[in-house]
PDB file of C-alpha atoms in Angstrom:
ATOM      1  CA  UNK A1210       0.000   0.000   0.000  1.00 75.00           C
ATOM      2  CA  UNK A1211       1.313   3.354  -0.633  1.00 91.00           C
ATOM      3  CA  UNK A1212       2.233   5.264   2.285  1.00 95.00           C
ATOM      4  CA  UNK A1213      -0.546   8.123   3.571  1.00 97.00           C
ATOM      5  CA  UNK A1214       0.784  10.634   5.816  1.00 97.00           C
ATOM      6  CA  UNK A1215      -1.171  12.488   8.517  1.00 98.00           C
ATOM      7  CA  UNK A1216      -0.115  15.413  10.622  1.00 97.00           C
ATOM      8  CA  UNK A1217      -1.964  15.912  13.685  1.00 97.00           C
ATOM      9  CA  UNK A1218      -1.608  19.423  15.651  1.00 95.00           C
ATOM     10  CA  UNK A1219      -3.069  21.480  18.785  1.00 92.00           C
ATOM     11  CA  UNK A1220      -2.062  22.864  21.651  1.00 88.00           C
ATOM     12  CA  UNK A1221      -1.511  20.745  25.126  1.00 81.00           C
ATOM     13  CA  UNK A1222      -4.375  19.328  26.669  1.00 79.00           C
ATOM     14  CA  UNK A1223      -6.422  19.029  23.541  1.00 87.00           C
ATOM     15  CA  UNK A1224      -5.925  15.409  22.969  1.00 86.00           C
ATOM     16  CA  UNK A1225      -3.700  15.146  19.737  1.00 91.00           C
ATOM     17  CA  UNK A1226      -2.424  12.005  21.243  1.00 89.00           C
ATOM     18  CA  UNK A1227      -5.948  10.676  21.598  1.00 91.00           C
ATOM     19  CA  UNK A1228      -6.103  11.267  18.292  1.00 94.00           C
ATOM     20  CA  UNK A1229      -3.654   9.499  16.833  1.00 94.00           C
ATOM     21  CA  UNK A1230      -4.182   6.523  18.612  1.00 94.00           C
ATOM     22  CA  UNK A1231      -7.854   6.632  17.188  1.00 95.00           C
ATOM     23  CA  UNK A1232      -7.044   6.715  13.330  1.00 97.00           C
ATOM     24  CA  UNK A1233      -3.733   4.369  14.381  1.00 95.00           C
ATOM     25  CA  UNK A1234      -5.966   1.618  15.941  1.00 95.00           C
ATOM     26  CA  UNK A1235      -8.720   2.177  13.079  1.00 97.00           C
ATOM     27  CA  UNK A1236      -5.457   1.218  10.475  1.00 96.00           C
ATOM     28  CA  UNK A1237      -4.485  -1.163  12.428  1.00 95.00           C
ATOM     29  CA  UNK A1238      -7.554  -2.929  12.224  1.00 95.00           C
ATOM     30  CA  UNK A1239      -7.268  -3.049   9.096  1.00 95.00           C
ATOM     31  CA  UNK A1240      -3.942  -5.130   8.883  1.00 94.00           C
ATOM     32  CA  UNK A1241      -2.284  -1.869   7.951  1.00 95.00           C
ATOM     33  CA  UNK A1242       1.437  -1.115   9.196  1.00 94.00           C
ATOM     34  CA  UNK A1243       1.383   2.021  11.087  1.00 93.00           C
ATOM     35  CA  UNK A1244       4.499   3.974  12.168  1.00 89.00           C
ATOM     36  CA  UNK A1245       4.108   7.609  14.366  1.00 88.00           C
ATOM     37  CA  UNK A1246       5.613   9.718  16.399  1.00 86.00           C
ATOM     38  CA  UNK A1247       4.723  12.582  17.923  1.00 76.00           C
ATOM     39  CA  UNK A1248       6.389  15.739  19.382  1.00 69.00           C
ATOM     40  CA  UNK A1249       5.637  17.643  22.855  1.00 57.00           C
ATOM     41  CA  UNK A1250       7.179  20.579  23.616  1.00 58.00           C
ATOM     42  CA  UNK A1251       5.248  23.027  26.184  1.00 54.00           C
ATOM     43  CA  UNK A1252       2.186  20.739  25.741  1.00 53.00           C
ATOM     44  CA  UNK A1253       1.618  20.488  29.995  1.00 59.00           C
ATOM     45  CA  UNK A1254       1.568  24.497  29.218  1.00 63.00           C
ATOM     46  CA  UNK A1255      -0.349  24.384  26.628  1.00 71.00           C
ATOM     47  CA  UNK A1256       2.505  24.876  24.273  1.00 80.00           C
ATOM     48  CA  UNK A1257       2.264  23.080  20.766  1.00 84.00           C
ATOM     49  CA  UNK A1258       1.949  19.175  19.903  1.00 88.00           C
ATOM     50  CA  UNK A1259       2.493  17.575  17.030  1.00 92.00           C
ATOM     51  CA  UNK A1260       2.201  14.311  15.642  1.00 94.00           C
ATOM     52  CA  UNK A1261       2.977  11.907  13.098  1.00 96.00           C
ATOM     53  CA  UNK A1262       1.067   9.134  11.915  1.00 96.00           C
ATOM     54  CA  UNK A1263       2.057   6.993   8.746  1.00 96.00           C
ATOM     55  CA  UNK A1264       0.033   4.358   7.024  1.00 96.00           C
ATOM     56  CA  UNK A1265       1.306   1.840   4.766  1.00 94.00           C
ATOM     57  CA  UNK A1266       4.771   1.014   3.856  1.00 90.00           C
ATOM     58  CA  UNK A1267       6.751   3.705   5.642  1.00 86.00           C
ATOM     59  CA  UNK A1268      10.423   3.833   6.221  1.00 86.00           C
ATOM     60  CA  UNK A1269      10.820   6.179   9.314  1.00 85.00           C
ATOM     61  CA  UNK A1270       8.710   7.336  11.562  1.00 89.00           C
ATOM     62  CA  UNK A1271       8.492  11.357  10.671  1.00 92.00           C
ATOM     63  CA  UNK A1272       6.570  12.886   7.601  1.00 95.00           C
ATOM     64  CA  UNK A1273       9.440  15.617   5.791  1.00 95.00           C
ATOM     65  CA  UNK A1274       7.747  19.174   5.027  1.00 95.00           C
ATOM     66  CA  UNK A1275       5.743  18.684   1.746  1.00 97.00           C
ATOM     67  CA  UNK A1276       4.798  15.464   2.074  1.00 97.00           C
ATOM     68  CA  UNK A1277       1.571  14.960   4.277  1.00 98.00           C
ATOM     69  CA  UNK A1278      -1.595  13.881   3.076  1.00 98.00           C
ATOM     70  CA  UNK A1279      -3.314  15.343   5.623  1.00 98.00           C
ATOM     71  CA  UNK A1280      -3.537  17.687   8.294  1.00 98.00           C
ATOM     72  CA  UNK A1281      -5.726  17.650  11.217  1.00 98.00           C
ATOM     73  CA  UNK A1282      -5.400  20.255  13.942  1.00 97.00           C
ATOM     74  CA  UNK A1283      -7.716  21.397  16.677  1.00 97.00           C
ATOM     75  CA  UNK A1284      -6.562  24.642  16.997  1.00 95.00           C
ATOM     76  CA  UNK A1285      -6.442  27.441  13.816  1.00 95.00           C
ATOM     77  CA  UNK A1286      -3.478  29.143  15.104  1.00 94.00           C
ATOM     78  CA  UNK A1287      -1.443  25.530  14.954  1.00 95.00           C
ATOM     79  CA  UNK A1288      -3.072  24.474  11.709  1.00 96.00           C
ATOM     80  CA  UNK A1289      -1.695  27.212  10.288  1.00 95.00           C
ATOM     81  CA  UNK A1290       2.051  26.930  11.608  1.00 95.00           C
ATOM     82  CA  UNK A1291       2.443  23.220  10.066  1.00 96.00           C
ATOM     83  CA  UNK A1292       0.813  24.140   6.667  1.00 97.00           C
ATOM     84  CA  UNK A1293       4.297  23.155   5.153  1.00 97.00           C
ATOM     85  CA  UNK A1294       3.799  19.907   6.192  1.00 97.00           C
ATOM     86  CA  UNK A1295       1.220  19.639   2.949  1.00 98.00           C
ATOM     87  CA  UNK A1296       2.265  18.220   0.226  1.00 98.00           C
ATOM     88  CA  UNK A1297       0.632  20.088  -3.110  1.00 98.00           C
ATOM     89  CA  UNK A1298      -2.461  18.908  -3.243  1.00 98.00           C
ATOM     90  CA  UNK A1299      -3.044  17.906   0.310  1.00 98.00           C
ATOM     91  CA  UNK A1300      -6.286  18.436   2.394  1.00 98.00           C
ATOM     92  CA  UNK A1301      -6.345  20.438   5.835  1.00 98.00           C
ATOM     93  CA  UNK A1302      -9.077  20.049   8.111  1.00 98.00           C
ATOM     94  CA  UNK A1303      -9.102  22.798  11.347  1.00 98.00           C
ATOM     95  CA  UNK A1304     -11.068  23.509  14.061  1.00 97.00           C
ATOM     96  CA  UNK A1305     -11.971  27.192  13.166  1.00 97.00           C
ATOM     97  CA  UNK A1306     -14.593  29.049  12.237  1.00 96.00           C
ATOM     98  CA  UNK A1307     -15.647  28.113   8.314  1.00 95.00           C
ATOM     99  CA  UNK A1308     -16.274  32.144   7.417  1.00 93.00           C
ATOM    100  CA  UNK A1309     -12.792  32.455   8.556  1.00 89.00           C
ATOM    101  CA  UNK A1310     -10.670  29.750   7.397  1.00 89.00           C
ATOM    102  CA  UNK A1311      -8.354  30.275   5.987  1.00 90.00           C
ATOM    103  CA  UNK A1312      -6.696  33.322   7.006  1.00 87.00           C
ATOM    104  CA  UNK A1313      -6.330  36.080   3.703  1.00 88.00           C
ATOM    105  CA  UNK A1314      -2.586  35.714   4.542  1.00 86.00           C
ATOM    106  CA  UNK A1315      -2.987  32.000   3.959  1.00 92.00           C
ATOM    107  CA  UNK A1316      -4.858  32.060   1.328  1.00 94.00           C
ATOM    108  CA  UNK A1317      -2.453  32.188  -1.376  1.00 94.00           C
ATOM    109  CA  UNK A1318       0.156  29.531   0.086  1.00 94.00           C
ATOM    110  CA  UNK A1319      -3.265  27.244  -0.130  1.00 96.00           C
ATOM    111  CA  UNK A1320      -3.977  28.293  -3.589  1.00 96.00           C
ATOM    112  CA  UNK A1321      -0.597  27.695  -4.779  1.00 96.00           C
ATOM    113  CA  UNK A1322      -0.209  24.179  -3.281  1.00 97.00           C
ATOM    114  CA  UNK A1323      -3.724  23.401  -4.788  1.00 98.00           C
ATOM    115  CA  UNK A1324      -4.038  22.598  -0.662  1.00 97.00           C
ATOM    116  CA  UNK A1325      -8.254  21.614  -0.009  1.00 97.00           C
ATOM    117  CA  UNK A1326      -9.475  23.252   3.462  1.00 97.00           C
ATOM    118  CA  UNK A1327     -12.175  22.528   5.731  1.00 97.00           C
ATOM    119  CA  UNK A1328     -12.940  23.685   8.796  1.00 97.00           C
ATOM    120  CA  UNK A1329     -15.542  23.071  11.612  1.00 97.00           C
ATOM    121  CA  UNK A1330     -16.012  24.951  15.147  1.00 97.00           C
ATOM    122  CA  UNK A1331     -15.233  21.307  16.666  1.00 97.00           C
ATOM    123  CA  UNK A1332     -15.326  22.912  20.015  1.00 96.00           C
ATOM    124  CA  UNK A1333     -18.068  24.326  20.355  1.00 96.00           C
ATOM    125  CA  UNK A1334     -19.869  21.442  18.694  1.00 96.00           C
ATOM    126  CA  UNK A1335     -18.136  19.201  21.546  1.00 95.00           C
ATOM    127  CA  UNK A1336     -19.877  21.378  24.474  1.00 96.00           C
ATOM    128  CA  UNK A1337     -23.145  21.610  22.395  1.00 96.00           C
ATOM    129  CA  UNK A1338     -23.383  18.139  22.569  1.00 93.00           C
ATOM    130  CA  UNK A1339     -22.108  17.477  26.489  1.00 91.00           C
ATOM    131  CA  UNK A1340     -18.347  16.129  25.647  1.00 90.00           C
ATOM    132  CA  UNK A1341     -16.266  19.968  26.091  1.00 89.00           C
ATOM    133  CA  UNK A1342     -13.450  17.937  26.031  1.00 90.00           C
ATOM    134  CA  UNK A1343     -13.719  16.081  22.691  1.00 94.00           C
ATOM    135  CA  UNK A1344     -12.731  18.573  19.872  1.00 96.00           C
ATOM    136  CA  UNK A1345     -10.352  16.406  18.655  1.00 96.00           C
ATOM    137  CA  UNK A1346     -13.036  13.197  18.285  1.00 96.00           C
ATOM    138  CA  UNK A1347     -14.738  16.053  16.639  1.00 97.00           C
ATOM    139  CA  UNK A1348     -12.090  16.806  13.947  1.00 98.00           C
ATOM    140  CA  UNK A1349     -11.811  12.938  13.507  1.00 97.00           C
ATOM    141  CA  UNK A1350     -15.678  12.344  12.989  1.00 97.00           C
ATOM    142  CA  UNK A1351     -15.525  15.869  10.681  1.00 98.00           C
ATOM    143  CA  UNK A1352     -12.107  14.268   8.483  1.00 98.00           C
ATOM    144  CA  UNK A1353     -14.382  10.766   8.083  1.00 97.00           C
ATOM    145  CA  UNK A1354     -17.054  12.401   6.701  1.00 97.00           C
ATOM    146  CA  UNK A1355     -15.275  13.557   3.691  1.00 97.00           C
ATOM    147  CA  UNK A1356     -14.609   9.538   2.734  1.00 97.00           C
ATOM    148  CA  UNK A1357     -10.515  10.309   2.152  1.00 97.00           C
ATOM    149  CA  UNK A1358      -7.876   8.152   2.923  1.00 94.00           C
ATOM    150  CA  UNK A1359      -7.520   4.598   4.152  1.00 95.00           C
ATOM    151  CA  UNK A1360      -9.742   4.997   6.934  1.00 96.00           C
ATOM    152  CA  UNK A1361     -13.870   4.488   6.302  1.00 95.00           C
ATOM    153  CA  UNK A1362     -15.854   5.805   8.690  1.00 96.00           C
ATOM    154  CA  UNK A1363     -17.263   2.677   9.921  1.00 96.00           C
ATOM    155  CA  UNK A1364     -13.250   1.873  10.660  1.00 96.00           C
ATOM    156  CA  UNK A1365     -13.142   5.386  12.869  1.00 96.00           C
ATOM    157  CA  UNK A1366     -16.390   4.283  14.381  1.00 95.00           C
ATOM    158  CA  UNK A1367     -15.497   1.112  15.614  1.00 94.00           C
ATOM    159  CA  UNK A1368     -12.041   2.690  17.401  1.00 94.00           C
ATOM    160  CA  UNK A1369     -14.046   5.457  18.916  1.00 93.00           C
ATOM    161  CA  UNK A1370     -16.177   2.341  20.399  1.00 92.00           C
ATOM    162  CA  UNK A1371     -13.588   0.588  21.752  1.00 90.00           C
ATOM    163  CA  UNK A1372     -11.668   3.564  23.010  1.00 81.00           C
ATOM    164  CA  UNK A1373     -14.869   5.378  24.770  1.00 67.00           C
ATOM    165  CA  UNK A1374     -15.367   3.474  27.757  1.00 76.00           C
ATOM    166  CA  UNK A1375     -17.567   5.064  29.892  1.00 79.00           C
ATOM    167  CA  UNK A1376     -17.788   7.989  27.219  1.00 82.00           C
ATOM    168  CA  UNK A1377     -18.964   5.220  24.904  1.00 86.00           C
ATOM    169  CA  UNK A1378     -22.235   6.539  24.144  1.00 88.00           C
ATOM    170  CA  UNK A1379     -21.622  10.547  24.285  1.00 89.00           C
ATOM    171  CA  UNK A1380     -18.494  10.270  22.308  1.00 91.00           C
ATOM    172  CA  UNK A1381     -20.593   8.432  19.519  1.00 93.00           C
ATOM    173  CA  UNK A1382     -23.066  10.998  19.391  1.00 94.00           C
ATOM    174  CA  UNK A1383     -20.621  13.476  19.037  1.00 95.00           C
ATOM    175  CA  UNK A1384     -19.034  11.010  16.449  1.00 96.00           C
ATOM    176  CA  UNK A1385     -22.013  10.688  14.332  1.00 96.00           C
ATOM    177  CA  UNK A1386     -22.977  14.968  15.022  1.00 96.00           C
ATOM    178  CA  UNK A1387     -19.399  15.746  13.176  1.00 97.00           C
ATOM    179  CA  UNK A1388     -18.799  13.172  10.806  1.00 97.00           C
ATOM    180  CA  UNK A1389     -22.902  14.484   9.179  1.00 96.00           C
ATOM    181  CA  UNK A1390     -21.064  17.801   8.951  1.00 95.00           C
ATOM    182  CA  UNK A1391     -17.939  16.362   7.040  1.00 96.00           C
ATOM    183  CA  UNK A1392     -20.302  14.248   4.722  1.00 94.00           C
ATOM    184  CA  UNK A1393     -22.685  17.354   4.155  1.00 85.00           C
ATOM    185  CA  UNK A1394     -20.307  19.213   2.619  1.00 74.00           C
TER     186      UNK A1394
END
């Protein structure tokens, strides 16, 4: 299988760990290889996380600037400081506001790396729905309803069930809430 790259960024405390372990253990279950690694800095001060999540027949662990499928970040700000992560053509998906994503000074990076975005206000879908702390479930349910990459939705769905414990049931609402909004668009 040809190697699919996903970068996932936020700031500490927003679960970007979480989140890789939820599209790793979807691939996974899927017999594919998976290879990641992810990056902490000031996350206990809410600094910046990043992480790295390969699918397929990867070599190393770390995705090289211009090469990433995809980009998934919970926070704007972030989404937009690991933009050169995208390869041409890539898709980013951000928790933002959609009127304001992306950012006029982005714009034209996007444009010129034919670079798809999408953006949802994960969070404050997450405390619409009960689960403040699940924007980046959110972002994942929002990502699998756009039907790209490796991953199907039913794939996502079943890791969010096994990962949820007592969230099970909240954290599949929210799951099926976001992923309507990816599909709808």
């Amino acid at each position: 299988m040809k190697t699919i790259n996903f970068v996932l960024t936020g700031l500490g405390g927003q679960g970007i760990l979480f989140m890789t372990r939820l599209l790793a253990n979807a691939a996974f279950d899927k017999g594919y290889n998976v290879l990641g690694a992810e990056t902490h800095g000031m996350a206990q001060r809410g600094g910046s996380v990043v992480s790295h999540l390969r699918i397929g027949d990867a070599r190393s662990s770390l995705i090289r600037a211009g090469a990433a499928d995809f980009l998934i970040s919970t926070d704007e700000f972030e989404a937009y400081r690991y933009l050169p992560y995208l390869k041409k053509g890539g898709v980013l998906f951000a928790n933002a506001n959609p009127d304001s994503l992306p950012d006029e000074r982005v714009a034209v990076f996007l444009k010129k790396n034919d670079i798809r975005a999408y953006s949802m206000e994960a969070t404050k879908k997450a405390v619409a729905l009960g689960s403040p702390r699940s924007t980046n479930l959110a972002m994942v349910a929002f990502f699998a309803g756009f039907g790209l990459g490796p991953l199907s939705a039913d794939g996502l769905r079943d890791a969010v069930a096994n990962m949820s414990g007592k969230f099970k049931d909240g954290n599949l609402q929210l799951f099926e809430a976001c992923y309507a909004m990816g599909s709808g668009l």
